[in-house]
Amino acid sequence: MPSDDVAHTIPAAQDSCRSCWLAAPGLLWMILFFLVPLLLVLAISFASRGTYGGIVWEFTWANYLDLLHPLYGKILAQSLWYATLTTAICFLLGFPLAYVIARSPARWQPVLLLLVMLPFWTNFLVRTYAWMILLRHDGLVNHLLLALGLITKPLELLYTPTAVVIGLAYGYLPFMVLPLYVAVERLDPVLVEAAWDLYASRWAVLTRVVVPLTMPGIVGGCILVFIPSIGSFITPDLLGGARSMMIGNLIQHEYLVVRDWPLGSAVSFVLMGIVMAAVVLYYRQASPGDGPLEGR
Amino acid sequence: MAIFSTSPLLASGQSVSSIAPTIDIRAIVRNHGSVAAVDHVSFQVQRGEFFSILGPSGAGKTSVLRIVAGFEDPDAGDVLIDGRSMLGVPPNRRPVNLVFQSYALFPHLNVFENVAFGLKMRRVPAALIDEQVRQALTMVKLVGKEGRKPAQLSGGEQQRVALARALVNKPAVVLLDEPLAALDQQLRQAMQVELKSIQEQAGLTCVCVTHHQEEAMMMSDRIAVMHQGRMWQVGTPREVYENPRTLFVSRFLGVSNELPGRVSEAAEGAALFQPADDLVPGFPVRSGPEPSAGCPATWSLRPEQLRMSRERPASGDTVLPGVIEKILFAGSETKYLVRIARETLWEARTTGNVQPPYASGDPVFLHWALGDGRVFFE
Amino acid sequence: MKPRSVGLHAVSLLAMLFLYGPIIVLVLYSFNAAHLSMTWRGATLKWYAALWHDEALLAATANSLFIALVSTIGATGLGGLLALGMEQMPHRRQQVLEGSLVLPLVIPEVMMGVALMLLFVTVHVPLGLTTVILGHIVFNIPLVTIMIRTRLRKLDPMLREAAADLGADSWQVFRYVTLPLLRPAIWGAVLVAFTVSLDDFLVTFFTAGPGATTLPLKVYSMIKSGVTPEINALSALLLVVSMMGVAAALSLQRREV
């Protein structure tokens, strides 16, 4: 295209923003029902709790300081650990899957990607419930293991941290596969052949060529899995026991059971801080246009 | 009413004096930042004329087209179409239609609906639309493909749809933006001929932007050569090719065999050209419009004016000796790169089968008729 | 790469099994005649039939459909206009808005739920169907806007210029060129918004009041009170419905015009 075209301007752009007003109702809605509530939570996190669960508007750091208590600290640390473990499992399962999809015949790729994404769009509650059936005391997994003679009495699988991590990995595996697929798809297969030709072993091809060149996808996928994992509520609520609580459950607990809204708000903002840090990290490494939703 | 509004040619054609140009561009300026993309460009296009704006990428020719179409406003100057100023008139109210370089066919509409689009926007009655679209499709030989979507058409067919979509509105002017650039070489040559015949048959007034000199020369009644935002020369293809006004025009329109030097002894319609390379002897040239002796100048000659022989010719031609350095066989003709000075290679051509054939390293004589070639002062 | 690709394919197969195994088991066992055991006692449709006679469940389904319908209409309207309006803004402002619109999609849903609940409680709006709908529109607007914007950006700006050149005024350009080209994206957005709304648990959980029990809320309370074959049947139904919705939405999104 000749450089004559550099200054293409659509004439509509000249009568500056006549139709910008179209955006107003939607923006107003988001401000009123998204931004304002968030600011409200922020404000409450610095207030105190009244005697009967009400709010006393006195500025205090106490709620955040309370979070340093080992009881809350343990839940925070545990959440981080579960989310990290989930991310690792998703990577180990997702990378080969993404690689195979990206290297399969072009007409199969959309179908395979759809197959990966489809479960994600189904009801999360229901999918988590499916694992309850599988992991129950007399669930299918125990039945199978007993039948195979691998165990002599049923394992306690449900209501354990293991169940939580399995459920999370199950729920968010598609988030890992999608960015990895994009990264592998962009990787020119000739580069792999070139490395091979230059005496690289299979392991060396993987670690010296494939992994470095798909790094943006790897980091992106890991962050996209980590974000929903750390903030999950349903999975630990249904599959976890009292000892495998995560931040989301703590928030719900503080709000609806203990009715300590200021403390619940403080926990919310700590969670939001962790998520925002991950989001910033994501946008730092992602190239423009690779927003987390592009693939949805 | 509706009929007239869709046919500016019919509505105004007979009454307006035929001397008035269809398009009258008056000193338009368009700045992109601090750069003048279009710098005081003026030209006129007569009714039924095929006018090409020829120039390299970035010359500002597309900007001129977009200003005429109404997608950009000039920072200064005026655009008159059929005597009426178009300043402040939006694209949808101008009696011009653009054939886009990428065709910009509506992917959701079929061929018929694409061509009918302009008529429909002006609320032409359906029966009339039907008839006019059919006429336009007949003209571009697309009858029978009305129901196809653009994606189901070949590149050449898409080009015809784009053309039909413009000319069905009977615009005062059809604007063509690199109309054949997206076609491959063979199709392109066939379409040049066809486009020209459609234009003549329909009596269209066309302004065409192209960077392809051969295309411009073959199709146009007149050519304007544009470079760095300015128009350097306007004239018939022959005028511009044979009498280029500047070295740039000369080079852009074809191969130019050049020799730097200066003019000495300018006198009485004849002058002596002294090449900068002192191993090359001086030779007489036809004097330019201003025989300013001593000024640095460049002498230029078209390859087809240059003859080549093994023996020194006996005629009164101007002769320079040289050595063949490279032979390029191109089918119908053979090109020879001949070194005539330390820094200078000239291109000579032969057609047919020369016996015995020349070989690299052969010493030859290059000669041309006295008076051929041009001197350009810097 | 042959030997290693065997390993790759094996792990991929495992991953696919991991994704679909639980779903298949769930659907399979929704037909199991046995009441509380994993042992297969023959196929039956009686658990599905039982669903039909559960009044509370039917009421919850009606609520869910109503909420999904209203919030989809609201979000498509607001989000679609937002996308069109953003298109005309200066580039920089578009980027900022685009970034802000991702926020509602990444912050933990628990947090969005409690924040909305706090707002409604603070301004003394009683929790009910209305509050749920308001909340659903909030998370659906960004989805709709992003989907329509993605399509808008893929549109060739030349098409709009061509339409203007052929005599279309700005309304006609929108009516005859932009809108028809956006139609698949709009229908895709409608389907996605509807599905997401239908499936939502957390925002509903925090913003629903008495009488506003939705299907996911009902499923949750059923699960919490113990595993029953009816839940299996209900879950299988929900799975199939949302999968069909999404498959339709995606095929619309991808369809070339």
XYZ file of C-alpha atoms in Angstrom, chain A residues 14 50 55 152-153 167 192 195 253 278:
10
model
C -13.746 15.174 11.958
C -20.500 -1.989 65.199
C -20.704 -0.288 60.348
C -8.075 -52.239 49.977
C -10.365 -49.664 51.498
C -11.378 -29.159 40.794
C 12.358 -26.696 15.381
C 17.535 -26.745 15.792
C -17.757 -16.299 55.696
C -1.260 -10.625 38.210
